[in-house]
Short mmCIF file of C-alpha atoms in Angstrom, two decimals:
data_model
loop_
_atom_site.label_atom_id
_atom_site.label_comp_id
_atom_site.label_asym_id
_atom_site.label_seq_id
_atom_site.Cartn_x
_atom_site.Cartn_y
_atom_site.Cartn_z
CA MET A 613 11.26 14.55 -24.81
CA GLN A 614 11.98 10.87 -25.12
CA ARG A 615 9.34 9.02 -27.11
CA PHE A 616 8.71 5.33 -26.82
CA ALA A 617 8.39 3.59 -30.18
CA ALA A 618 8.58 -0.16 -30.07
CA LYS A 619 10.30 -2.40 -32.54
CA ARG A 620 10.10 -5.62 -30.62
CA SER A 621 7.90 -7.34 -28.08
CA VAL A 622 9.09 -8.17 -24.55
CA GLN A 623 10.14 -11.66 -25.61
CA ASN A 624 12.31 -10.41 -28.51
CA ILE A 625 14.15 -7.45 -27.01
CA SER A 626 17.78 -7.70 -28.07
CA VAL A 627 20.62 -9.03 -25.98
CA SER A 628 22.55 -5.81 -26.50
CA LEU A 629 19.70 -3.72 -25.04
CA TRP A 630 19.58 -5.97 -21.98
CA ARG A 631 23.33 -5.70 -21.56
CA ARG A 632 23.05 -1.92 -21.47
CA CYS A 633 20.30 -1.94 -18.87
CA ILE A 634 22.18 -4.16 -16.41
CA SER A 635 25.67 -2.73 -16.79
CA SER A 636 25.70 -1.05 -13.37
CA THR A 637 23.97 -3.64 -11.21
CA SER A 638 25.06 -5.98 -8.47
CA GLN A 639 26.88 -9.25 -9.10
CA ALA A 640 23.63 -11.12 -8.46
CA ALA A 641 22.19 -9.81 -11.73
CA THR A 642 25.11 -9.01 -14.04
CA ALA A 643 24.85 -11.72 -16.68
CA SER A 644 23.15 -10.77 -19.94
CA VAL A 645 19.92 -12.52 -20.86
CA LYS A 646 18.08 -13.11 -24.08
CA ASP A 647 14.49 -12.91 -22.95
CA SER A 648 12.18 -12.86 -19.95
CA ASP A 649 12.72 -16.55 -19.22
CA GLU A 650 16.43 -15.95 -18.74
CA PHE A 651 15.71 -12.85 -16.66
CA GLN A 652 13.61 -15.10 -14.44
CA ALA A 653 16.67 -17.27 -13.87
CA ARG A 654 18.60 -14.20 -12.74
CA LEU A 655 16.43 -13.62 -9.70
CA PRO A 656 18.45 -14.02 -6.50
CA PRO A 657 18.83 -17.69 -5.47
CA PHE A 658 16.03 -18.94 -3.24
CA ALA A 659 15.87 -22.30 -1.48
CA TYR A 660 12.24 -23.15 -2.02
CA THR A 661 10.40 -25.02 -4.75
CA PRO A 662 6.62 -25.17 -4.47
CA PRO A 663 4.83 -28.51 -4.75
CA PRO A 664 3.18 -29.24 -8.12
CA TYR A 665 -0.13 -27.45 -8.59
CA THR A 666 -3.09 -29.69 -9.40
CA GLY A 667 -5.94 -27.20 -9.18
CA PRO A 668 -8.01 -25.53 -11.91
CA SER A 669 -6.33 -23.43 -14.59
CA ALA A 670 -6.32 -19.65 -14.76
CA ASP A 671 -8.94 -19.75 -17.53
CA VAL A 672 -11.30 -21.88 -15.43
CA ILE A 673 -10.90 -19.63 -12.40
CA LEU A 674 -11.44 -16.49 -14.48
CA SER A 675 -14.60 -17.97 -15.95
CA LYS A 676 -15.96 -18.73 -12.48
CA ARG A 677 -15.11 -15.23 -11.26
CA LYS A 678 -17.02 -13.71 -14.15
CA GLU A 679 -20.07 -15.91 -13.51
CA PHE A 680 -20.26 -15.98 -9.71
CA LEU A 681 -18.37 -12.98 -8.28
CA SER A 682 -19.07 -9.28 -8.29
CA PRO A 683 -18.52 -7.56 -11.66
CA SER A 684 -16.69 -4.83 -9.76
CA MET A 685 -13.80 -7.23 -9.11
CA PHE A 686 -10.89 -6.84 -11.48
CA CYS A 687 -7.48 -8.31 -12.25
CA LEU A 688 -4.14 -6.84 -13.10
CA TYR A 689 -2.46 -7.50 -16.44
CA ARG A 690 -3.68 -8.47 -19.91
CA LYS A 691 -3.22 -12.10 -18.97
CA PRO A 692 -4.20 -12.39 -15.29
CA LEU A 693 -1.88 -14.35 -13.03
CA ASN A 694 -3.02 -17.47 -11.21
CA ILE A 695 -0.96 -17.29 -8.01
CA VAL A 696 -0.92 -20.59 -6.14
CA ASP A 697 2.04 -20.42 -3.76
CA GLY A 698 4.08 -17.88 -1.83
CA LYS A 699 7.19 -17.80 0.31
CA MET A 700 8.69 -14.64 1.83
CA GLN A 701 9.19 -12.08 -0.98
CA TYR A 702 8.28 -14.48 -3.78
CA LEU A 703 5.07 -15.69 -5.41
CA PHE A 704 4.60 -18.69 -7.72
CA ASP A 705 2.09 -19.21 -10.50
CA GLU A 706 0.38 -22.43 -11.58
CA SER A 707 3.37 -23.48 -13.67
CA GLY A 708 5.77 -23.02 -10.76
CA ARG A 709 7.28 -19.84 -12.16
CA ARG A 710 8.73 -17.58 -9.47
CA TYR A 711 7.93 -13.86 -9.27
CA LEU A 712 9.54 -11.20 -7.12
CA ASP A 713 6.65 -9.61 -5.23
CA ALA A 714 7.17 -5.86 -4.89
CA PHE A 715 3.54 -5.21 -3.94
CA ALA A 716 2.93 -7.55 -0.97
CA GLY A 717 -0.78 -7.99 -1.52
CA ILE A 718 -1.27 -4.19 -1.45
CA ALA A 719 1.15 -3.42 1.41
CA VAL A 720 -0.21 -6.28 3.53
CA VAL A 721 2.37 -9.06 3.77
CA ASN A 722 4.99 -7.10 5.72
CA CYS A 723 6.71 -10.16 7.23
CA GLY A 724 6.78 -12.10 3.95
CA HIS A 725 4.47 -14.71 2.48
CA CYS A 726 3.81 -17.72 4.71
CA HIS A 727 6.41 -16.69 7.27
CA PRO A 728 6.81 -19.75 9.51
CA ASP A 729 6.84 -17.67 12.70
CA VAL A 730 3.42 -16.30 11.76
CA VAL A 731 1.94 -19.48 10.28
CA GLU A 732 2.87 -21.88 13.09
CA PRO A 733 1.34 -19.94 16.01
CA VAL A 734 -1.84 -19.51 13.97
CA ILE A 735 -2.03 -23.24 13.19
CA ASN A 736 -1.53 -24.07 16.85
CA GLN A 737 -4.26 -21.61 17.85
CA ILE A 738 -6.77 -22.75 15.25
CA LYS A 739 -6.27 -26.39 16.29
CA ARG A 740 -7.10 -25.51 19.86
CA LEU A 741 -9.71 -22.73 19.62
CA GLN A 742 -10.91 -20.85 16.55
CA HIS A 743 -13.59 -18.44 17.72
CA PRO A 744 -14.62 -18.20 21.37
CA THR A 745 -16.24 -14.69 21.06
CA VAL A 746 -14.87 -11.76 23.07
CA LEU A 747 -17.70 -12.28 25.56
CA TYR A 748 -15.44 -14.93 27.09
CA LEU A 749 -11.90 -14.43 28.34
CA ASN A 750 -9.05 -15.55 26.11
CA HIS A 751 -5.39 -14.63 26.29
CA ALA A 752 -4.85 -14.01 22.55
CA ILE A 753 -6.73 -10.71 22.36
CA ALA A 754 -5.34 -9.50 25.70
CA ASP A 755 -1.74 -10.34 24.84
CA PHE A 756 -1.89 -8.67 21.45
CA SER A 757 -3.63 -5.50 22.67
CA GLU A 758 -0.95 -5.08 25.36
CA ALA A 759 1.86 -5.55 22.84
CA LEU A 760 0.22 -3.23 20.32
CA ALA A 761 -0.34 -0.46 22.86
CA SER A 762 3.36 -0.60 23.76
CA LYS A 763 4.18 0.49 20.19
CA LEU A 764 2.24 3.75 20.50
CA PRO A 765 3.18 7.02 22.24
CA GLY A 766 1.53 8.87 25.09
CA ASP A 767 -1.81 7.69 26.39
CA LEU A 768 -2.74 5.76 23.23
CA LYS A 769 -3.41 2.43 24.90
CA VAL A 770 -7.04 1.39 24.43
CA VAL A 771 -7.55 -0.94 21.48
CA PHE A 772 -10.71 -1.76 19.51
CA PHE A 773 -10.28 -4.59 17.01
CA THR A 774 -11.99 -4.70 13.61
CA ASN A 775 -11.60 -6.80 10.45
CA SER A 776 -10.40 -4.19 7.96
CA GLY A 777 -9.12 -0.66 7.47
CA THR A 778 -12.54 0.54 6.36
CA GLU A 779 -14.10 -0.72 9.60
CA ALA A 780 -11.33 0.87 11.65
CA ASN A 781 -11.73 4.26 9.99
CA GLU A 782 -15.53 4.12 10.25
CA LEU A 783 -15.24 3.53 13.98
CA ALA A 784 -12.64 6.28 14.41
CA LEU A 785 -14.81 8.85 12.63
CA MET A 786 -17.83 7.91 14.72
CA MET A 787 -15.84 8.18 17.94
CA ALA A 788 -14.56 11.64 16.96
CA LYS A 789 -18.12 12.85 16.40
CA LEU A 790 -19.35 11.37 19.67
CA TYR A 791 -16.45 12.76 21.70
CA THR A 792 -16.58 16.32 20.34
CA GLY A 793 -20.32 16.63 19.79
CA CYS A 794 -19.56 17.99 16.29
CA GLN A 795 -20.39 16.42 12.95
CA ASP A 796 -17.90 18.04 10.56
CA ILE A 797 -14.97 15.92 9.40
CA VAL A 798 -12.06 17.35 7.46
CA ALA A 799 -9.98 15.18 5.15
CA VAL A 800 -7.46 15.77 2.38
CA ARG A 801 -8.08 15.64 -1.35
CA ASN A 802 -6.64 12.54 -3.02
CA GLY A 803 -6.73 10.58 0.23
CA TYR A 804 -8.35 7.16 0.58
CA HIS A 805 -9.94 5.90 3.80
CA GLY A 806 -12.39 3.14 2.86
CA ASN A 807 -15.57 2.22 1.00
CA ALA A 808 -18.35 2.40 3.60
CA ALA A 809 -20.59 5.38 4.28
CA ALA A 810 -18.41 7.68 6.39
CA THR A 811 -15.09 6.57 4.94
CA MET A 812 -16.34 7.01 1.39
CA GLY A 813 -17.25 10.55 2.34
CA ALA A 814 -13.77 11.16 3.77
CA THR A 815 -12.10 9.72 0.68
CA GLY A 816 -10.95 12.45 -1.68
CA GLN A 817 -11.13 10.74 -5.10
CA SER A 818 -14.26 10.60 -7.22
CA MET A 819 -13.72 7.10 -8.59
CA TRP A 820 -14.11 5.63 -5.08
CA LYS A 821 -17.30 7.57 -4.25
CA PHE A 822 -20.73 6.20 -5.17
CA ASN A 823 -23.73 8.49 -5.52
CA VAL A 824 -24.97 8.08 -1.96
CA VAL A 825 -25.40 10.62 0.82
CA GLN A 826 -22.04 11.75 2.24
CA ASN A 827 -22.67 14.44 4.82
CA SER A 828 -20.50 16.95 6.68
CA VAL A 829 -17.15 16.16 5.09
CA HIS A 830 -14.81 18.90 3.86
CA HIS A 831 -11.68 18.31 1.78
CA ALA A 832 -8.58 20.46 2.15
CA LEU A 833 -6.01 20.96 -0.59
CA ASN A 834 -3.68 18.02 -1.03
CA PRO A 835 -0.19 18.95 0.23
CA ASP A 836 1.41 17.20 -2.74
CA PRO A 837 4.96 18.44 -3.36
CA TYR A 838 4.88 17.25 -6.99
CA ARG A 839 1.42 18.23 -8.25
CA GLY A 840 0.10 20.50 -5.51
CA VAL A 841 -0.63 24.19 -6.10
CA PHE A 842 1.88 25.28 -3.44
CA GLY A 843 4.60 22.78 -4.26
CA SER A 844 6.51 21.82 -1.12
CA ASP A 845 5.30 24.74 1.02
CA GLY A 846 3.57 22.91 3.87
CA GLU A 847 2.64 26.13 5.68
CA LYS A 848 0.54 27.37 2.75
CA TYR A 849 -1.40 24.11 2.60
CA ALA A 850 -1.95 24.34 6.35
CA LYS A 851 -3.31 27.86 5.88
CA ASP A 852 -5.83 26.44 3.38
CA LEU A 853 -6.92 23.96 6.04
CA GLN A 854 -7.38 26.80 8.52
CA ASP A 855 -9.45 28.78 5.99
CA LEU A 856 -11.56 25.72 5.20
CA ILE A 857 -12.45 25.31 8.87
CA GLN A 858 -13.14 29.03 9.34
CA TYR A 859 -15.31 29.49 6.27
CA GLY A 860 -16.73 26.02 5.61
CA THR A 861 -17.71 24.90 9.10
CA THR A 862 -18.98 26.39 12.36
CA GLY A 863 -15.35 26.84 13.35
CA HIS A 864 -15.49 23.67 15.39
CA ILE A 865 -14.91 20.23 13.90
CA ALA A 866 -15.12 16.63 15.02
CA GLY A 867 -11.85 15.54 13.52
CA PHE A 868 -9.22 15.58 10.81
CA ILE A 869 -8.24 12.27 9.15
CA CYS A 870 -5.04 12.00 7.16
CA GLU A 871 -2.54 9.46 5.84
CA ALA A 872 1.13 10.17 6.52
CA ILE A 873 1.82 8.93 2.98
CA GLN A 874 -1.11 8.59 0.60
CA GLY A 875 -1.20 5.01 -0.62
CA VAL A 876 -4.02 4.63 -3.13
CA GLY A 877 -3.41 8.26 -4.08
CA GLY A 878 -0.01 7.35 -5.51
CA ILE A 879 2.50 7.20 -2.63
CA VAL A 880 2.28 10.93 -2.05
CA GLU A 881 4.42 12.28 0.77
CA LEU A 882 2.98 15.30 2.55
CA ALA A 883 4.73 18.64 2.06
CA PRO A 884 7.30 19.29 4.83
CA GLY A 885 5.84 20.99 7.87
CA TYR A 886 2.24 20.39 6.85
CA LEU A 887 1.12 17.78 9.31
CA SER A 888 2.47 19.50 12.43
CA ALA A 889 0.90 22.81 11.39
CA ALA A 890 -2.37 21.06 10.51
CA TYR A 891 -2.35 19.37 13.90
CA ASP A 892 -2.21 22.75 15.67
CA THR A 893 -5.06 24.10 13.54
CA VAL A 894 -7.24 21.05 14.19
CA LYS A 895 -6.69 21.23 17.96
CA LYS A 896 -7.63 24.93 18.01
CA ALA A 897 -10.88 23.99 16.26
CA GLY A 898 -11.61 21.41 18.97
CA GLY A 899 -11.11 18.45 16.65
CA LEU A 900 -9.39 15.12 17.05
CA PHE A 901 -6.46 14.18 14.86
CA ILE A 902 -6.97 10.72 13.31
CA ALA A 903 -3.85 9.11 11.84
CA ASP A 904 -4.76 6.62 9.12
CA GLU A 905 -1.89 4.11 9.30
CA VAL A 906 -3.63 1.37 7.33
CA GLN A 907 -0.89 1.30 4.68
CA SER A 908 2.04 3.13 6.28
CA GLY A 909 2.00 1.39 9.66
CA PHE A 910 3.92 -1.60 11.01
CA ALA A 911 7.44 -0.50 10.04
CA ARG A 912 6.80 -0.05 6.32
CA THR A 913 8.18 3.50 6.11
CA GLY A 914 11.28 2.87 8.21
CA ASN A 915 9.43 4.26 11.22
CA PHE A 916 7.00 1.97 12.98
CA TRP A 917 4.24 4.52 12.26
CA GLY A 918 4.15 7.00 9.43
CA PHE A 919 3.11 9.88 11.69
CA GLU A 920 6.35 9.56 13.67
CA ALA A 921 8.22 11.36 10.87
CA HIS A 922 6.06 14.46 11.45
CA ASN A 923 6.54 14.98 15.20
CA VAL A 924 2.86 14.71 16.08
CA VAL A 925 0.94 12.47 18.48
CA PRO A 926 -2.53 11.61 17.17
CA ASP A 927 -5.67 11.30 19.25
CA ILE A 928 -6.73 8.17 17.35
CA VAL A 929 -4.67 5.78 15.23
CA THR A 930 -6.25 3.39 12.75
CA MET A 931 -4.49 0.39 11.25
CA ALA A 932 -5.02 -2.77 9.16
CA LYS A 933 -3.20 -4.43 6.20
CA GLY A 934 0.28 -5.12 7.64
CA ILE A 935 -1.12 -5.74 11.14
CA GLY A 936 -1.94 -9.39 10.36
CA ASN A 937 0.35 -10.29 7.45
CA GLY A 938 -2.70 -11.35 5.43
CA PHE A 939 -5.16 -12.27 8.16
CA PRO A 940 -8.35 -10.14 8.28
CA LEU A 941 -7.53 -7.74 11.09
CA GLY A 942 -7.77 -4.04 11.81
CA ALA A 943 -7.66 -1.87 14.90
CA VAL A 944 -8.39 1.53 16.39
CA VAL A 945 -6.17 2.72 19.22
CA THR A 946 -7.03 5.77 21.28
CA THR A 947 -6.91 7.20 24.79
CA PRO A 948 -9.04 5.97 27.70
CA GLU A 949 -10.97 9.24 27.74
CA ILE A 950 -11.93 9.09 24.08
CA ALA A 951 -12.61 5.36 24.25
CA GLY A 952 -15.22 6.00 26.93
CA VAL A 953 -17.70 7.39 24.39
CA LEU A 954 -18.54 3.86 23.26
CA THR A 955 -19.97 3.05 26.69
CA ARG A 956 -22.91 5.37 26.00
CA ARG A 957 -24.47 2.58 23.98
CA SER A 958 -23.44 -0.97 23.18
CA TYR A 959 -20.64 -1.35 20.61
CA PHE A 960 -19.76 -4.86 19.49
CA ASN A 961 -17.87 -6.47 16.61
CA THR A 962 -18.43 -10.21 16.25
CA PHE A 963 -15.13 -11.08 14.59
CA GLY A 964 -13.05 -8.14 15.82
CA GLY A 965 -10.42 -9.56 18.15
CA ASN A 966 -10.93 -13.13 16.96
CA SER A 967 -8.37 -15.38 18.65
CA VAL A 968 -6.83 -16.61 15.39
CA SER A 969 -6.39 -13.13 13.93
CA THR A 970 -4.97 -11.65 17.12
CA THR A 971 -2.56 -14.56 17.39
CA ALA A 972 -1.36 -13.61 13.92
CA GLY A 973 -1.10 -9.96 14.98
CA LEU A 974 1.11 -10.75 17.95
CA ALA A 975 3.28 -12.99 15.77
CA VAL A 976 3.73 -10.11 13.31
CA LEU A 977 5.01 -7.80 16.06
CA ASN A 978 7.42 -10.48 17.20
CA VAL A 979 8.78 -11.06 13.69
CA ILE A 980 9.21 -7.33 13.00
CA GLU A 981 11.27 -6.99 16.17
CA LYS A 982 13.19 -10.27 15.93
CA GLU A 983 14.21 -9.81 12.30
CA LYS A 984 14.69 -6.02 12.54
CA LEU A 985 12.32 -5.43 9.66
CA GLN A 986 11.88 -1.76 10.50
CA GLU A 987 15.61 -1.18 10.14
CA ASN A 988 15.66 -3.27 6.97
CA ALA A 989 12.80 -1.27 5.47
CA ALA A 990 14.73 1.95 6.07
CA MET A 991 18.00 0.60 4.66
CA VAL A 992 16.73 -1.30 1.62
CA GLY A 993 14.08 1.33 0.93
CA SER A 994 16.68 4.10 0.79
CA TYR A 995 18.84 1.96 -1.49
CA LEU A 996 15.95 1.18 -3.84
CA LYS A 997 14.81 4.82 -3.91
CA GLU A 998 18.34 5.85 -4.89
CA LYS A 999 18.37 3.29 -7.71
CA LEU A 1000 14.99 4.44 -8.99
CA THR A 1001 16.07 8.07 -8.81
CA GLN A 1002 19.03 7.17 -11.01
CA LEU A 1003 16.56 5.81 -13.57
CA LYS A 1004 14.81 9.18 -13.59
CA GLU A 1005 17.98 10.70 -15.03
CA LYS A 1006 17.84 8.20 -17.89
CA HIS A 1007 14.13 7.93 -18.67
CA GLU A 1008 12.11 11.06 -19.44
CA ILE A 1009 8.93 9.18 -18.68
CA ILE A 1010 9.75 9.22 -14.96
CA GLY A 1011 8.40 12.44 -13.52
CA ASP A 1012 8.90 11.80 -9.83
CA VAL A 1013 10.34 9.24 -7.41
CA ARG A 1014 9.10 9.51 -3.84
CA GLY A 1015 8.22 7.78 -0.60
CA ARG A 1016 10.00 6.48 2.48
CA GLY A 1017 11.23 3.08 3.51
CA LEU A 1018 9.56 0.35 1.46
CA MET A 1019 6.59 2.52 0.54
CA LEU A 1020 7.82 4.01 -2.73
CA GLY A 1021 6.18 5.56 -5.76
CA VAL A 1022 7.35 6.24 -9.31
CA GLU A 1023 5.12 8.64 -11.24
CA LEU A 1024 5.16 8.32 -15.03
CA VAL A 1025 4.44 11.27 -17.32
CA SER A 1026 4.52 11.70 -21.09
CA ASP A 1027 5.66 15.31 -20.71
CA ARG A 1028 7.75 16.36 -17.71
CA LYS A 1029 6.98 20.06 -18.07
CA LEU A 1030 3.22 19.60 -18.27
CA LYS A 1031 3.26 16.54 -15.99
CA THR A 1032 0.89 14.80 -18.39
CA PRO A 1033 -0.06 11.44 -16.82
CA ALA A 1034 1.33 8.48 -18.77
CA THR A 1035 -1.55 6.19 -17.87
CA ALA A 1036 -1.46 3.81 -20.84
CA GLU A 1037 2.33 3.61 -20.67
CA THR A 1038 2.12 2.69 -16.99
CA LEU A 1039 -0.14 -0.25 -17.75
CA HIS A 1040 2.10 -1.48 -20.52
CA ILE A 1041 5.35 -1.22 -18.58
CA MET A 1042 3.77 -3.01 -15.63
CA ASP A 1043 2.76 -5.81 -17.97
CA GLN A 1044 6.29 -6.08 -19.31
CA MET A 1045 7.72 -6.18 -15.79
CA LYS A 1046 5.35 -9.02 -14.98
CA GLU A 1047 6.71 -10.93 -17.98
CA LEU A 1048 10.17 -10.38 -16.50
CA GLY A 1049 9.08 -11.87 -13.20
CA VAL A 1050 8.59 -8.66 -11.18
CA LEU A 1051 5.22 -7.67 -9.72
CA ILE A 1052 4.40 -4.10 -8.70
CA GLY A 1053 1.18 -2.20 -8.05
CA LYS A 1054 -0.14 1.12 -9.25
CA GLY A 1055 -2.20 4.02 -8.02
CA GLY A 1056 -2.64 7.75 -8.22
CA TYR A 1057 -5.73 9.59 -9.40
CA PHE A 1058 -4.64 9.10 -13.02
CA GLY A 1059 -3.41 5.53 -12.55
CA ASN A 1060 0.12 6.52 -13.56
CA VAL A 1061 2.13 5.76 -10.41
CA PHE A 1062 4.01 2.56 -9.67
CA ARG A 1063 3.32 1.52 -6.08
CA ILE A 1064 6.32 -0.38 -4.77
CA THR A 1065 5.43 -1.82 -1.36
CA PRO A 1066 7.20 -5.18 -1.04
CA PRO A 1067 7.48 -7.44 1.99
CA LEU A 1068 9.87 -5.90 4.51
CA CYS A 1069 12.25 -8.85 4.15
CA PHE A 1070 13.25 -7.42 0.74
CA THR A 1071 17.00 -7.40 0.14
CA LYS A 1072 19.34 -5.12 -1.80
CA ASP A 1073 19.62 -7.82 -4.45
CA ASP A 1074 15.83 -7.73 -4.77
CA ALA A 1075 15.99 -3.96 -5.12
CA VAL A 1076 18.46 -4.33 -7.98
CA VAL A 1077 16.12 -6.73 -9.76
CA VAL A 1078 13.22 -4.25 -9.48
CA LYS A 1079 15.41 -1.46 -10.82
CA ASN A 1080 16.68 -3.63 -13.70
CA ALA A 1081 13.20 -4.78 -14.71
CA CYS A 1082 11.89 -1.24 -14.60
CA ASN A 1083 14.79 -0.01 -16.72
CA TYR A 1084 14.46 -2.92 -19.15
CA ALA A 1085 10.73 -2.38 -19.63
CA MET A 1086 11.14 1.36 -20.19
CA ASN A 1087 13.84 1.00 -22.81
CA ASP A 1088 11.52 -0.22 -25.51
CA TYR A 1089 7.81 -0.99 -25.67
CA LYS A 1090 4.69 -0.60 -27.73
CA ILE A 1091 0.96 -0.43 -27.07
CA ASP A 1092 -0.23 -2.86 -29.67
CA GLU A 1093 -3.60 -4.11 -28.49
CA PRO A 1094 -6.70 -2.67 -26.81
CA THR A 1095 -6.92 -2.91 -23.06
CA SER A 1096 -9.29 -5.39 -21.50
CA ARG A 1097 -11.42 -5.02 -18.39
CA CYS A 1098 -8.75 -6.85 -16.42
CA PHE A 1099 -6.08 -4.45 -17.70
CA SER A 1100 -7.72 -1.05 -17.79
CA ILE A 1101 -8.63 -0.32 -14.18
CA THR A 1102 -6.72 2.79 -13.17
CA MET A 1103 -6.07 2.12 -9.48
CA PHE A 1104 -7.00 0.03 -6.50
CA SER A 1105 -6.86 0.14 -2.71
#
């Protein structure tokens, strides 16, 4: 077992070590560097320089956050970043330093930061009309709903707009209960679906669940090929789902909600064959299948929707994050028959379908198609996954590399045989990668999984930089100071 004993800090790692870690990379990153500043200069060329920043410093902002914002808010890194500018796959801090963004605001900025073909239509719309309310006619919501429905299979063509993934999942769960007349919802352990009442109940991780009433939710075994009890045997996990319904409910359920790839849970791909078998079981129990596409949707996985890789057609699809490229927007799409349940009373969402947000949503669809971002996600994602898998052969700390498209995870363990989570090591390596100019996220129940979900405009050169930084940071490090509140949080949505 490789142990990680540090002799130098990030800034003083030797030139010879850096030469070793970049020996097999692309021409864009072949020159040796002495420290993180020189690594920064080796990022692929980019024709944008942000204007000088004249706002408050990171320390001033952090002080205000501590005094005026919720204490539940947290930051990444020992020294939190003050991000003041963004362009495509890059972010810039207050000093003008450029960072390669391999997290995209938690799988949100699919088109790239401040993409002109998203920004300009929004500016034009907001100059003309910001919020008319859906009680009046306006083309923005109608145009976007039509375009969105065209991306979905079968009879999935009725759209309800919300402002977030939590709102979308809350609405989907309520609709399933109303349509079936049942109250029982089945979800999967380790999944994440939101932080309101019903979605908190459906979420399968204790750290996201407050001590409030969470009724009629049952959690099936997580079909996790790496840590799951049945390995990659999807049929056995599906049998557990069938048993759960038979013995834990009346035999009839309202619905089954599932992510095609668990995001917050650590980029966990479902065991092969699971979702199609689960779909059959759910339908036999009278339930609706709800596909949570909040993180995996909008071309991120190389398919437009994550569920497409499993040969199933959901009854309800929920979405957010990448739908608006950073604008507050979510949606529920279902069939006309299921949608009819909301006519039994009055359902209304003040900001859902706002003309500015739906303008952004339509622009996102146009950019994805025009720039072939789905195809790019598949190509660059496969290339990056291959590079990260090569690192697994070199670094014992890497237990698993997984995911599809540009939704990738790297799980770190201190013992491969026992799969002991390397939580502290994950934090430290992330911090070193930040010093090198590369930003990634993390997740997993133990907080030991790198979440790599960059903008879909990522290039192969960008992929090489991520691989190099990861390799560089793993070669040598130490944990030499206690973690702070801003550095110790184990995961986030």
